[in-house]
Short mmCIF file of C-alpha atoms in Angstrom, two decimals:
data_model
loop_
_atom_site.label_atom_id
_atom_site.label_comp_id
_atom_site.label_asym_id
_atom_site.label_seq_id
_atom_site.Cartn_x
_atom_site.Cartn_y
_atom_site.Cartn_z
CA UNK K 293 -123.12 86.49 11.46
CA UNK K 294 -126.61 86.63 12.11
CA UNK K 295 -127.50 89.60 10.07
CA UNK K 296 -125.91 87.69 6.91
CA UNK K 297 -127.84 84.16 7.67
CA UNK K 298 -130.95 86.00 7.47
CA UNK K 299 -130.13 88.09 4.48
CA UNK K 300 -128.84 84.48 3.00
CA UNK K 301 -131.85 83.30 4.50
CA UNK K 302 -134.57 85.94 3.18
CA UNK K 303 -132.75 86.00 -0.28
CA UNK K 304 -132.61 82.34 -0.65
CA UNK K 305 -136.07 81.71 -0.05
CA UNK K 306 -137.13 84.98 -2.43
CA UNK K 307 -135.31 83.10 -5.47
CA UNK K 308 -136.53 79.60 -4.55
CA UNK K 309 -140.01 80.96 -4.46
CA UNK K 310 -140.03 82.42 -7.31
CA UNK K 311 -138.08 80.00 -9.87
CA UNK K 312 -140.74 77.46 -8.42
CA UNK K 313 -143.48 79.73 -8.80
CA UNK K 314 -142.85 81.80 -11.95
CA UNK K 315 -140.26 79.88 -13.89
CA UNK K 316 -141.35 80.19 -17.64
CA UNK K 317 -142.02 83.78 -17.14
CA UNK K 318 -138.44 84.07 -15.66
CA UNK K 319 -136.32 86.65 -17.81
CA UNK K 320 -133.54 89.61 -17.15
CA UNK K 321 -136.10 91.80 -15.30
CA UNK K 322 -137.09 91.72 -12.00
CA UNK K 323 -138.82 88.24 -10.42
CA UNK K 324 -140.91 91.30 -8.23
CA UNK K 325 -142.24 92.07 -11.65
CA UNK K 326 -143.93 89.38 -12.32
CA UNK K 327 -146.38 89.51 -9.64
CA UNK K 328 -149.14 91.89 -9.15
CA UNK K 329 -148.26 94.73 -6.79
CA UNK K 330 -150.66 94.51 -4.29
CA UNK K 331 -150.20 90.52 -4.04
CA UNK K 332 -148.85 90.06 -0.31
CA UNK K 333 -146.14 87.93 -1.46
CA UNK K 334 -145.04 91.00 -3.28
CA UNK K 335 -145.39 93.29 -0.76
CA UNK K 336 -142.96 90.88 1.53
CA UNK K 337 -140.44 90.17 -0.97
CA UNK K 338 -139.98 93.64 -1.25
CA UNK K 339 -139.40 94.78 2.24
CA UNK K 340 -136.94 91.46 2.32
CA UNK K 341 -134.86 92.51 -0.83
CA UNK K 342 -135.17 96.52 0.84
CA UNK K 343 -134.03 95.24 3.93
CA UNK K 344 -130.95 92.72 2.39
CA UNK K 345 -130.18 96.06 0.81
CA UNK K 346 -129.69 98.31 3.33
CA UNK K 347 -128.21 95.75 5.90
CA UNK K 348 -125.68 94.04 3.24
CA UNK K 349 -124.66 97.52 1.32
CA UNK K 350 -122.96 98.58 4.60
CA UNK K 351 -120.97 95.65 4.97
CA UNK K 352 -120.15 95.90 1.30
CA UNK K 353 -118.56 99.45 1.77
CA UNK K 354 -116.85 98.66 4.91
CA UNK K 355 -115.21 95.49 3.40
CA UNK K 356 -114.28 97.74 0.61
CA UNK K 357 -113.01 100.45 2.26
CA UNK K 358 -110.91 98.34 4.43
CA UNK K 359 -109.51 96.68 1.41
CA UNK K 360 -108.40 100.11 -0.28
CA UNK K 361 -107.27 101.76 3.05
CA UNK K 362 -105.05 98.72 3.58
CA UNK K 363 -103.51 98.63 0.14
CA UNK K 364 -103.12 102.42 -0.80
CA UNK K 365 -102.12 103.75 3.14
CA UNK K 366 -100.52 100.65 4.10
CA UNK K 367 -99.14 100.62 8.06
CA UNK K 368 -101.05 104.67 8.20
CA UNK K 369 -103.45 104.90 10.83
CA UNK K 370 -106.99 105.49 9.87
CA UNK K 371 -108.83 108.54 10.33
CA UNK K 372 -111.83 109.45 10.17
CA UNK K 373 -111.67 112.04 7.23
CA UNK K 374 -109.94 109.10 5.20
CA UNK K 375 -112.87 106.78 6.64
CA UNK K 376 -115.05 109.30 5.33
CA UNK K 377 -114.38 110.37 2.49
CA UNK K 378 -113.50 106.84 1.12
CA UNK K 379 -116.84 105.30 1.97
CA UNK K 380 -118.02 108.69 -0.24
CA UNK K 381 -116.13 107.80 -3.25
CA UNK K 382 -116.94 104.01 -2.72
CA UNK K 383 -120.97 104.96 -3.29
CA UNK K 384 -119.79 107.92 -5.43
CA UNK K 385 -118.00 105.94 -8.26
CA UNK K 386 -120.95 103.43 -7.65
CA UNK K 387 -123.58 105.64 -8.72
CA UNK K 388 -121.62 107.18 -11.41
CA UNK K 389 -121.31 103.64 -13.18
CA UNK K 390 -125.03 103.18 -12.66
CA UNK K 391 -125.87 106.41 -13.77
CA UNK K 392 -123.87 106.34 -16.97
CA UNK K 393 -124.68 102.86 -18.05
CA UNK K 394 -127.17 102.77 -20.71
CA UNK K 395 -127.97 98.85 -20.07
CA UNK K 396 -128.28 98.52 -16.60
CA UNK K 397 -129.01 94.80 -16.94
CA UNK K 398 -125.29 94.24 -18.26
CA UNK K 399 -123.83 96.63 -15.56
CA UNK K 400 -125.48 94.48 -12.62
CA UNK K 401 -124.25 91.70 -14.01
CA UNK K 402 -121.17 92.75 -14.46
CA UNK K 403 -120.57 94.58 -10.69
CA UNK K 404 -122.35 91.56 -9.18
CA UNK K 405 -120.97 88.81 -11.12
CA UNK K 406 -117.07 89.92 -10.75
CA UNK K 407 -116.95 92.73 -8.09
CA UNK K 408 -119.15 91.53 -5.24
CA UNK K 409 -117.54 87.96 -5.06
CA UNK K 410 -113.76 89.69 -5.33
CA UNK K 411 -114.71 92.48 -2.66
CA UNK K 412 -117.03 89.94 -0.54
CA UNK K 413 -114.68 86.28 -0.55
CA UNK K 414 -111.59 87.08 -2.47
CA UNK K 415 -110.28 90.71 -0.77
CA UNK K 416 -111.68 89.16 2.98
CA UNK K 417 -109.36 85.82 1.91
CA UNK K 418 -106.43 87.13 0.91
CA UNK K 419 -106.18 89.60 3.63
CA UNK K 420 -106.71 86.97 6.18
CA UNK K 421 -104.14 84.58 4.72
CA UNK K 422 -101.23 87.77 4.85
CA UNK K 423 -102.56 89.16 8.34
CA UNK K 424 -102.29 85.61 9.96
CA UNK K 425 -98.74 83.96 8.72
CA UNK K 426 -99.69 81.32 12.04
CA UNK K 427 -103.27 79.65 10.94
CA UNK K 428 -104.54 77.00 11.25
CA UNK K 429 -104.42 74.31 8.04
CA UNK K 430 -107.83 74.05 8.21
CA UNK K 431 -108.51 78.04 7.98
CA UNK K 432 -105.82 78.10 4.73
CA UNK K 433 -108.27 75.62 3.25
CA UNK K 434 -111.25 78.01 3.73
CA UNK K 435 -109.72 80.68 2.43
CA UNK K 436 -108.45 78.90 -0.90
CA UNK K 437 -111.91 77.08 -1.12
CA UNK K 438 -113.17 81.27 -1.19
CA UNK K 439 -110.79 82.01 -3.47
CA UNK K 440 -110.99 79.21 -5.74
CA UNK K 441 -115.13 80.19 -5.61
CA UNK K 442 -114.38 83.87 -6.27
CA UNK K 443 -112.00 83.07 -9.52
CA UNK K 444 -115.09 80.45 -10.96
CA UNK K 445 -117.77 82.30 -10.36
CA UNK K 446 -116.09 85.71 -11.65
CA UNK K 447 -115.05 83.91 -14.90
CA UNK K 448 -118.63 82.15 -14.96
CA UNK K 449 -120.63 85.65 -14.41
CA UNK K 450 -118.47 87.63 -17.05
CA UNK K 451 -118.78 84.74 -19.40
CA UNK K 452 -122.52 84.70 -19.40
CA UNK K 453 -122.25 88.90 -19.45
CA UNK K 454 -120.50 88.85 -22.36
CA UNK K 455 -122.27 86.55 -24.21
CA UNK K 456 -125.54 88.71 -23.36
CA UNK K 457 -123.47 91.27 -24.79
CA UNK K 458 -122.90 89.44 -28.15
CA UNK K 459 -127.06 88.19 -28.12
CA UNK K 460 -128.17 91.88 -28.17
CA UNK K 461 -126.08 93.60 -30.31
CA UNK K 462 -127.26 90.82 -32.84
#
């Protein structure tokens, strides 16, 4: 819980920052663009986003490894070949999209705007819901408020992806 408030934390305050900072210059690149690399604000940001990176990437692959080990070897013990080799594939496939993608922009958008909210609040909140038949009221409420989150801001992100999509092939 910690580790995530300060990534929230650190990432929060890198976007506010900037959007109050450098908002007319704002466009798809990079906000750490826009400032001069030497500039100590820079030079922070960086090591923040570096360090969201390699603590939250992690958590990604273990939330998504968890979610495919429980739906394709349901009630099968883990081991830690499967473990493994699925965390592999995870990064694998990953870099394989990235790789092959000849707008990068669009394929960000697209993995974060629909993938990262499904594996991050939707897979977590639909799991919980079937592993605990005896909750709470108050927890089923959580996890639909997550859910209901995931399904908006999916639909929102691959809205605005496609109509980037439509803008530059013009």
């Amino acid at each position: 819980g910690i580790i995530i408030t300060a990534c929230f934390f650190l990432y929060a305050t890198f976007g506010i920052c900037t959007y109050l900072d450098k908002f007319d210059l704002l466009s798809a690149s990079s906000a750490l663009e826009l400032y001069p690399a030497k500039n100590p604000f820079t030079i922070v940001a960086t090591v923040c986003v570096i360090f969201i990176l390699l603590v939250s990437s992690p958590l990604m692959i273990w939330a998504a490894r968890n979610s495919v080990d429980a739906t394709l070897f349901k009630g099968k013990e883990m081991t830690n070949l499967r473990w493994i080799l699925t965390g592999f594939i995870l990064c694998l496939l990953s870099a394989g999209l990235a790789a092959t993608s000849s707008n990068i922009l669009i394929f960000f958008n697209i993995v974060g705007g629909i993938l990262i909210p499904v594996v991050t609040l939707l897979f977590p909140a639909l799991f919980f819901m079937k592993a605990t038949p005896n909750r709470k009221w108050y927890r089923t409420v959580q996890a639909l408020i997550s859910i209901l989150f995931t399904v908006i801001a999916a639909v929102a992100c691959t809205a605005q992806t496609a109509l980037e999509i439509k803008n530059s092939s013009k």
